[in-house]
Amino acid sequence: MLDDMIDGAPSRSEFLRRTGALGIAGAGALGFPLLETRTAGAAPLRPPRDTIAASGGVTIKLGHVDGFSGVYAAASESQQTGLQLAIDEANRKNSRVQFQIVRGDDTNHPDVGTTEAKRLISEEKVDVLTGCLSSGVGLAISAVCEGAGVFFLAIGTHDTNITGPKANKVTFRTTCSNAMLANAVGPALVKKGKKWYFITADYAFGNDAHDRFSKILLAAGGQEVGNDRHPLGQTDYSSYMTKARNTDANVLVFCNYGPDTQNATKAAVGLGLNKQMTFGGILCGNEVAIGMPVDDLTGSLWGYVWGPEAGGATTQEIYNKLKPLAKDFPPNWRQYLGYIAGQQLTDRILAAGTTDTSKLISAFEGHHYDAGKRTPNYWRTCDHQAVQQTYAGEIVPKDKRRSDTEFFAIHSSVGGDFAAETCANPDSTKAAAIFASQTIGPRSDYTPVTIK
């Protein structure tokens, strides 16, 4: 009977999605080789349910969870366009192994993200998970994946804890951490002034950004004049800016992102703080700056992940691919992050020859790759951070902009090893200890794809 199966056999839905429309009989008749096998010595499989055939291409499902609605919707869609481009390229290169994106909307809420991750794992049977812009959501999904034994590649989550004290062995991060961004921007901002006033989004990303900046400021002999925390999605910043205006601060630091940064900078400019202080922040890009009073913010410095002037061998090629896809938003480094994440997921799955989580981890750890920067990136074994060049981006005047919707130039850069610091830093040490304590168990009701 079909329901009388050996332990560990693929479920009917799992079998059907991987064999495709051709089916076992058709595949056998055409002589396609098998793409999925059992461990040597395991009990024999019962055809046709347990046999996975090529049939023109096995499908590997990538679950993409992101904030497609809510405060970070535009940035999440930017990541999706880059990810889809990389998947389309991979599918054109290899007709036998096809990758499919299955989306989940976390609405920028950790509880919703948790539900979506569980749905994609248990109902959609995705092979791996990727995505996230909100750090709070990313932390929650990392925990879900650790419990389920599912590989997770975070795309755009910046809270240092994700590859630090709250790391999980199944999780890697594509973008720069807040610590890396602060190490790139902080020294440049200190040169502008040493009395800083912070405007901080009161959740994982914002509070971590404040802590990283504050450490650099105090080490340079500076003073934290104030730190106002606001809820995510705050619209009225007048009271915060009035307080800041009535201090002797000479640098105003934004530890927020997206519409929060847009609304906060508008309020600050409206009260004339740009004439009183230098502005800077942990993170910004074209997709955010388009809603900011950029002509009043020229010279301000921000954490910046990548731009067309990054100077790598493939920088211009990547930019030329991504720009035409930016139809509902400006060209931006969120697209770039999605693209690099998609490239790395498909490349490492093919290199591992399987979707088995433990083998995927091994395929990522220590791998060096071209990411369109002057020096190669690499996946660090001690904390699973993508070590990479990191930038301070400067909002430039109109006559220096590449186009009407591209506002930044790279002001300065630091090397990846400087930005991420050594594996002996406290964050990475804690991550390594967590990895040593975790064991990756088998996924429930799931058989990894083996690619030959």
Coordinates of C-alpha atoms in Angstrom, one line a residue:
M1 CA 0.0 0.0 0.0
L2 CA 1.2 3.5 -0.7
D3 CA 0.5 4.6 2.8
D4 CA 2.6 1.7 4.2
M5 CA 6.0 3.4 3.8
I6 CA 9.3 3.1 5.4
D7 CA 10.5 5.8 7.9
G8 CA 12.1 8.8 6.2
A9 CA 10.5 8.3 2.8
P10 CA 9.3 11.4 1.0
S11 CA 5.7 12.3 1.4
R12 CA 3.4 12.2 -1.6
S13 CA 3.4 16.0 -2.0
E14 CA 7.2 16.0 -1.7
F15 CA 7.5 13.3 -4.4
L16 CA 5.2 15.0 -6.8
R17 CA 6.8 18.4 -6.6
R18 CA 10.3 17.0 -7.3
T19 CA 9.4 14.6 -10.1
G20 CA 7.5 17.2 -12.0
A21 CA 4.9 16.6 -14.7
L22 CA 6.8 13.9 -16.7
G23 CA 6.6 11.4 -13.9
I24 CA 8.6 8.3 -13.0
A25 CA 7.5 6.2 -16.0
G26 CA 8.3 9.0 -18.5
A27 CA 11.6 9.8 -16.9
G28 CA 12.6 6.1 -16.9
A29 CA 11.6 5.7 -20.5
L30 CA 13.8 8.6 -21.5
G31 CA 16.7 7.4 -19.4
F32 CA 17.1 10.4 -17.1
P33 CA 19.4 9.8 -14.2
L34 CA 18.2 10.0 -10.6
L35 CA 18.7 13.3 -8.8
E36 CA 17.9 12.1 -5.3
T37 CA 19.3 9.0 -3.6
R38 CA 19.1 7.3 -0.2
T39 CA 21.9 6.8 2.2
A40 CA 24.0 3.6 1.6
G41 CA 22.6 0.7 3.5
A42 CA 19.1 2.2 3.9
A43 CA 16.0 0.2 3.3
P44 CA 15.1 0.0 -0.4
L45 CA 12.7 2.6 -1.8
R46 CA 9.3 1.6 -3.1
P47 CA 8.7 2.9 -6.6
P48 CA 7.2 5.1 -7.7
R49 CA 6.5 7.2 -4.6
D50 CA 10.0 7.1 -3.2
T51 CA 12.0 7.6 -6.4
I52 CA 12.9 11.2 -7.4
A53 CA 13.7 11.5 -11.2
A54 CA 15.1 14.3 -13.2
S55 CA 12.2 14.7 -15.6
G56 CA 13.8 17.8 -17.1
G57 CA 14.7 19.3 -13.7
V58 CA 14.1 18.8 -10.0
T59 CA 12.6 21.8 -8.2
I60 CA 14.3 23.2 -5.1
K61 CA 12.0 25.5 -3.2
L62 CA 13.4 28.6 -1.6
G63 CA 11.1 30.2 1.0
H64 CA 11.5 34.0 1.0
V65 CA 10.0 35.7 4.0
D66 CA 10.1 39.5 4.0
G67 CA 8.1 42.6 4.9
F68 CA 6.1 42.9 1.7
S69 CA 3.5 45.0 3.4
G70 CA 4.1 47.5 6.2
V71 CA 6.8 50.0 7.0
Y72 CA 9.6 48.3 5.0
A73 CA 7.5 47.2 2.0
A74 CA 9.5 49.0 -0.7
A75 CA 12.8 47.8 0.6
S76 CA 11.6 44.2 0.9
E77 CA 10.4 44.3 -2.7
S78 CA 13.8 45.6 -3.7
Q79 CA 15.4 42.5 -2.1
Q80 CA 12.9 40.3 -3.9
T81 CA 13.8 41.8 -7.3
G82 CA 17.5 41.0 -6.8
L83 CA 16.8 37.6 -5.5
Q84 CA 14.5 36.7 -8.4
L85 CA 17.1 37.9 -10.9
A86 CA 19.7 35.6 -9.4
I87 CA 17.3 32.7 -9.4
D88 CA 16.3 33.3 -13.1
E89 CA 20.0 33.3 -14.0
A90 CA 20.6 30.1 -12.1
N91 CA 17.6 28.4 -13.8
R92 CA 18.9 29.4 -17.3
K93 CA 22.3 27.9 -16.6
N94 CA 21.0 24.5 -15.3
S95 CA 17.9 23.1 -16.8
R96 CA 18.1 19.9 -14.7
V97 CA 18.0 21.8 -11.3
Q98 CA 15.4 24.5 -11.1
F99 CA 14.9 26.9 -8.2
Q100 CA 11.5 28.3 -7.2
I101 CA 10.8 31.2 -4.8
V102 CA 7.8 30.8 -2.4
R103 CA 7.0 34.1 -0.7
G104 CA 5.8 34.8 2.8
D105 CA 4.8 38.2 4.1
D106 CA 6.1 38.9 7.7
T107 CA 4.5 42.4 7.8
N108 CA 7.6 43.4 9.9
H109 CA 6.2 41.7 12.9
P110 CA 8.2 38.8 14.6
D111 CA 5.0 36.8 15.5
V112 CA 3.8 37.0 11.9
G113 CA 7.2 36.1 10.6
T114 CA 7.3 33.1 12.9
T115 CA 4.0 31.9 11.6
E116 CA 5.0 32.4 7.9
A117 CA 8.3 30.6 8.4
K118 CA 6.5 27.6 10.0
R119 CA 4.0 27.6 7.2
L120 CA 6.7 27.5 4.5
I121 CA 8.5 24.8 6.3
S122 CA 5.6 22.5 7.2
E123 CA 3.1 23.1 4.4
E124 CA 5.1 24.3 1.4
K125 CA 8.0 22.0 2.3
V126 CA 10.6 24.6 1.2
D127 CA 14.1 23.3 1.2
V128 CA 15.7 26.4 2.7
L129 CA 14.6 29.8 4.0
T130 CA 15.9 33.2 3.1
G131 CA 15.0 36.9 3.4
C132 CA 14.1 39.4 6.1
L133 CA 14.7 43.0 6.5
S134 CA 13.4 43.6 10.0
S135 CA 16.0 42.4 12.5
G136 CA 13.3 41.5 15.0
V137 CA 11.8 39.2 12.4
G138 CA 15.1 37.8 11.4
L139 CA 16.0 36.9 15.0
A140 CA 12.6 35.1 15.3
I141 CA 12.9 33.2 12.1
S142 CA 16.5 32.2 12.9
A143 CA 15.1 30.6 16.1
V144 CA 12.4 28.8 14.2
C145 CA 14.9 27.4 11.7
E146 CA 17.2 26.3 14.4
G147 CA 14.4 24.3 16.0
A148 CA 13.3 22.8 12.7
G149 CA 16.8 22.1 11.4
V150 CA 16.3 24.3 8.3
F151 CA 19.0 26.4 6.7
F152 CA 18.4 30.1 6.8
L153 CA 20.2 32.8 4.9
A154 CA 19.3 36.3 6.2
I155 CA 19.4 38.9 3.5
G156 CA 19.0 42.4 5.0
T157 CA 18.9 42.1 8.8
H158 CA 21.5 44.2 10.5
D159 CA 21.3 43.6 14.2
T160 CA 24.7 42.4 15.3
N161 CA 23.1 39.8 17.6
I162 CA 22.0 37.6 14.6
T163 CA 25.7 36.6 14.1
G164 CA 26.6 37.3 17.7
P165 CA 25.0 36.5 21.1
K166 CA 21.7 35.3 19.5
A167 CA 23.3 33.4 16.6
N168 CA 22.2 30.0 15.5
K169 CA 24.2 27.4 13.6
V170 CA 21.7 27.1 10.7
T171 CA 21.8 30.9 10.1
F172 CA 24.1 33.0 7.9
R173 CA 23.9 36.7 7.1
T174 CA 24.4 38.3 3.7
T175 CA 24.6 42.0 4.7
C176 CA 26.9 44.0 7.0
S177 CA 26.1 43.9 10.7
N178 CA 25.4 47.1 12.7
A179 CA 28.8 46.6 14.2
M180 CA 30.4 46.6 10.8
L181 CA 28.4 49.7 9.6
A182 CA 29.3 51.6 12.8
N183 CA 33.0 50.7 12.3
A184 CA 32.7 52.3 8.8
V185 CA 30.7 55.4 9.6
G186 CA 31.6 56.1 13.3
P187 CA 35.2 57.2 12.7
A188 CA 34.0 59.6 9.9
L189 CA 31.3 61.1 12.0
V190 CA 33.6 61.6 15.0
K191 CA 35.6 64.0 12.8
K192 CA 32.5 66.1 12.4
G193 CA 31.9 66.5 16.1
K194 CA 32.0 64.6 19.4
K195 CA 28.7 65.6 21.0
W196 CA 26.1 63.3 19.6
Y197 CA 22.3 63.2 20.0
F198 CA 20.7 59.9 19.0
I199 CA 17.2 59.3 17.5
T200 CA 16.7 55.5 17.9
A201 CA 14.0 53.1 16.8
D202 CA 13.1 51.1 19.9
Y203 CA 13.6 47.6 18.6
A204 CA 16.5 45.2 18.0
F205 CA 18.0 47.0 15.0
G206 CA 17.8 50.5 16.4
N207 CA 19.0 49.8 19.9
D208 CA 21.9 47.7 18.6
A209 CA 22.9 50.5 16.3
H210 CA 22.9 53.0 19.1
D211 CA 25.0 50.7 21.3
R212 CA 27.6 50.2 18.5
F213 CA 27.9 53.9 17.7
S214 CA 28.0 54.9 21.4
K215 CA 31.0 52.6 21.9
I216 CA 32.9 54.3 19.2
L217 CA 32.0 57.8 20.3
L218 CA 33.0 57.2 23.9
A219 CA 36.3 55.5 22.8
A220 CA 37.1 58.7 20.9
G221 CA 36.5 60.8 24.0
G222 CA 33.1 62.0 22.8
Q223 CA 29.9 62.6 24.7
E224 CA 26.4 61.2 24.3
V225 CA 24.2 64.3 24.8
G226 CA 20.9 62.4 24.5
N227 CA 19.1 59.3 23.1
D228 CA 15.4 59.4 22.3
R229 CA 13.8 56.1 21.6
H230 CA 10.7 56.0 19.4
P231 CA 8.4 53.2 18.3
L232 CA 8.7 51.6 14.9
G233 CA 6.5 53.5 12.4
Q234 CA 6.5 56.8 14.4
T235 CA 5.2 59.7 12.3
D236 CA 5.5 62.8 14.5
Y237 CA 9.1 63.6 15.6
S238 CA 8.6 67.2 16.5
S239 CA 9.0 66.6 20.3
Y240 CA 12.2 64.7 19.8
M241 CA 13.7 67.3 17.5
T242 CA 12.7 70.1 19.8
K243 CA 14.6 68.4 22.6
A244 CA 17.6 67.9 20.4
R245 CA 17.6 71.5 19.3
N246 CA 17.8 72.7 22.9
T247 CA 21.1 71.0 23.5
D248 CA 24.7 71.7 22.5
A249 CA 25.0 68.5 20.4
N250 CA 26.9 69.0 17.1
V251 CA 26.0 65.7 15.5
L252 CA 22.5 64.2 15.1
V253 CA 22.6 60.4 14.6
F254 CA 19.6 58.5 13.2
C255 CA 19.5 54.9 14.4
N256 CA 16.4 54.0 12.4
Y257 CA 15.5 53.2 8.8
G258 CA 12.9 53.5 6.1
P259 CA 9.9 55.8 6.8
D260 CA 11.2 56.4 10.3
T261 CA 14.3 58.0 8.9
Q262 CA 12.3 59.9 6.3
N263 CA 9.9 61.4 8.8
A264 CA 12.6 62.1 11.4
T265 CA 14.9 63.9 8.9
K266 CA 11.9 66.0 7.6
A267 CA 11.1 67.0 11.2
A268 CA 14.8 67.9 11.9
V269 CA 15.2 70.0 8.8
G270 CA 11.8 71.6 9.5
L271 CA 13.2 72.9 12.8
G272 CA 16.5 73.9 11.2
L273 CA 18.7 71.3 12.9
N274 CA 20.6 70.8 9.7
K275 CA 22.0 74.3 10.2
Q276 CA 23.0 73.5 13.8
M277 CA 24.4 69.9 13.5
T278 CA 26.0 67.4 11.1
F279 CA 23.6 64.6 10.3
G280 CA 24.5 60.9 10.1
G281 CA 23.0 57.5 10.6
I282 CA 23.6 53.8 10.8
L283 CA 21.9 53.0 7.5
C284 CA 20.4 54.6 4.3
G285 CA 20.0 54.0 0.6
N286 CA 18.3 55.5 -2.4
E287 CA 15.0 53.7 -1.6
V288 CA 14.9 55.7 1.7
A289 CA 16.6 58.9 0.6
I290 CA 14.0 59.5 -2.1
G291 CA 11.6 60.4 0.7
M292 CA 14.0 62.6 2.6
P293 CA 14.8 66.3 2.2
V294 CA 18.1 65.3 0.4
D295 CA 19.0 68.8 -0.8
D296 CA 19.2 69.9 2.8
L297 CA 21.2 66.8 3.8
T298 CA 24.2 67.0 1.5
G299 CA 27.3 66.0 3.3
S300 CA 25.5 63.8 5.8
L301 CA 27.1 60.3 6.3
W302 CA 25.3 57.0 6.5
G303 CA 26.0 53.3 6.7
Y304 CA 26.1 52.1 3.1
V305 CA 26.3 48.5 1.9
W306 CA 27.1 48.9 -1.8
G307 CA 26.9 51.2 -4.8
P308 CA 27.9 51.4 -8.5
E309 CA 31.2 53.1 -7.5
A310 CA 32.3 50.1 -5.3
G311 CA 35.1 49.5 -7.8
G312 CA 35.0 45.7 -8.1
A313 CA 35.5 43.8 -11.3
T314 CA 31.8 43.0 -11.6
T315 CA 30.4 46.1 -9.9
Q316 CA 29.2 47.8 -13.1
E317 CA 27.8 44.5 -14.5
I318 CA 25.7 44.0 -11.4
Y319 CA 24.5 47.6 -11.4
N320 CA 23.5 47.4 -15.1
K321 CA 21.4 44.3 -14.4
L322 CA 19.7 45.7 -11.3
K323 CA 18.9 49.3 -12.5
P324 CA 16.3 48.3 -15.2
L325 CA 14.4 46.3 -12.5
A326 CA 14.0 49.3 -10.2
K327 CA 10.6 50.4 -11.6
D328 CA 8.7 51.2 -8.5
F329 CA 11.7 52.4 -6.5
P330 CA 15.2 53.8 -7.2
P331 CA 18.2 51.5 -7.9
N332 CA 19.5 50.5 -4.5
W333 CA 21.7 48.2 -2.5
R334 CA 18.7 46.2 -1.2
Q335 CA 18.4 44.8 -4.7
Y336 CA 22.1 44.0 -4.6
L337 CA 21.7 42.1 -1.3
G338 CA 18.9 40.0 -2.8
Y339 CA 21.0 39.3 -5.9
I340 CA 24.0 38.2 -3.9
A341 CA 22.0 36.1 -1.6
G342 CA 20.3 34.3 -4.5
Q343 CA 23.7 33.8 -6.2
Q344 CA 25.2 32.3 -3.0
L345 CA 22.2 30.1 -2.2
T346 CA 22.1 28.5 -5.6
D347 CA 25.8 28.2 -5.9
R348 CA 26.3 26.6 -2.5
I349 CA 23.4 24.2 -2.9
L350 CA 24.9 23.0 -6.2
A351 CA 28.3 22.8 -4.6
A352 CA 27.0 20.8 -1.7
G353 CA 25.1 18.5 -4.0
T354 CA 22.2 18.5 -1.6
T355 CA 19.7 20.5 0.5
D356 CA 20.8 18.7 3.6
T357 CA 21.2 21.5 6.3
S358 CA 24.5 20.2 7.8
K359 CA 26.1 19.8 4.4
L360 CA 24.9 23.3 3.3
I361 CA 26.5 24.8 6.4
S362 CA 29.8 23.1 5.5
A363 CA 29.5 24.4 1.9
F364 CA 29.1 28.0 3.1
E365 CA 31.7 28.1 5.9
G366 CA 35.0 29.6 4.7
H367 CA 33.7 30.1 1.1
H368 CA 35.2 33.1 -0.7
Y369 CA 33.1 34.8 -3.5
D370 CA 33.0 37.8 -5.7
A371 CA 30.3 40.2 -4.6
G372 CA 31.1 43.2 -6.8
K373 CA 33.4 44.9 -4.3
R374 CA 37.2 45.5 -4.6
T375 CA 38.0 42.5 -2.4
P376 CA 36.2 39.2 -2.2
N377 CA 33.6 38.5 0.5
Y378 CA 33.8 35.3 2.6
W379 CA 31.5 33.4 4.9
R380 CA 33.2 33.4 8.3
T381 CA 33.1 30.0 10.2
C382 CA 33.1 31.4 13.7
D383 CA 29.9 33.5 13.4
H384 CA 28.5 32.9 9.9
Q385 CA 28.8 36.6 9.0
A386 CA 29.6 37.6 5.4
V387 CA 32.8 39.5 5.9
Q388 CA 33.0 42.3 3.3
Q389 CA 34.1 45.8 2.6
T390 CA 31.8 48.3 4.3
Y391 CA 31.2 51.9 3.5
A392 CA 30.2 55.3 4.7
G393 CA 27.9 56.8 2.1
E394 CA 27.5 60.5 1.6
I395 CA 24.4 62.3 0.2
V396 CA 25.9 64.4 -2.6
P397 CA 24.7 67.6 -4.3
K398 CA 22.5 67.4 -7.5
D399 CA 25.4 68.0 -9.8
K400 CA 27.3 65.0 -8.5
R401 CA 24.4 62.5 -8.6
R402 CA 24.3 59.7 -11.2
S403 CA 20.6 60.2 -11.8
D404 CA 17.6 62.0 -10.2
T405 CA 16.9 59.1 -7.9
E406 CA 20.5 58.1 -6.9
F407 CA 21.7 60.3 -4.1
F408 CA 24.9 58.7 -2.7
A409 CA 28.6 58.4 -3.3
I410 CA 30.9 56.3 -1.2
H411 CA 32.7 58.7 1.2
S412 CA 35.1 56.1 2.7
S413 CA 35.4 52.4 3.1
V414 CA 37.0 49.9 5.5
G415 CA 38.1 46.4 4.8
G416 CA 35.9 43.5 5.8
D417 CA 38.2 42.2 8.5
F418 CA 38.5 45.6 10.1
A419 CA 34.7 46.1 9.9
A420 CA 33.8 42.7 11.3
E421 CA 36.8 42.6 13.7
T422 CA 38.5 39.3 14.5
C423 CA 36.7 36.1 15.7
A424 CA 38.1 37.0 19.2
N425 CA 35.6 39.9 19.5
P426 CA 32.9 39.3 22.1
D427 CA 30.0 38.9 19.6
S428 CA 31.8 36.3 17.5
T429 CA 33.1 34.5 20.5
K430 CA 29.5 34.1 21.8
A431 CA 28.3 32.9 18.4
A432 CA 31.1 30.3 18.2
A433 CA 30.1 29.0 21.6
I434 CA 26.5 28.7 20.5
F435 CA 27.5 26.8 17.4
A436 CA 29.5 24.3 19.4
S437 CA 26.5 23.6 21.6
Q438 CA 24.0 23.0 18.8
T439 CA 23.4 19.8 16.9
I440 CA 21.5 19.9 13.6
G441 CA 18.9 17.2 13.7
P442 CA 16.9 15.7 10.8
R443 CA 13.9 17.7 9.6
S444 CA 10.5 16.3 10.3
D445 CA 8.7 14.8 7.2
Y446 CA 11.4 15.9 4.8
T447 CA 13.9 14.2 2.6
P448 CA 16.8 16.3 1.4
V449 CA 17.4 16.6 -2.4
T450 CA 20.6 15.0 -3.6
I451 CA 21.8 16.4 -6.8
K452 CA 24.0 14.4 -9.1

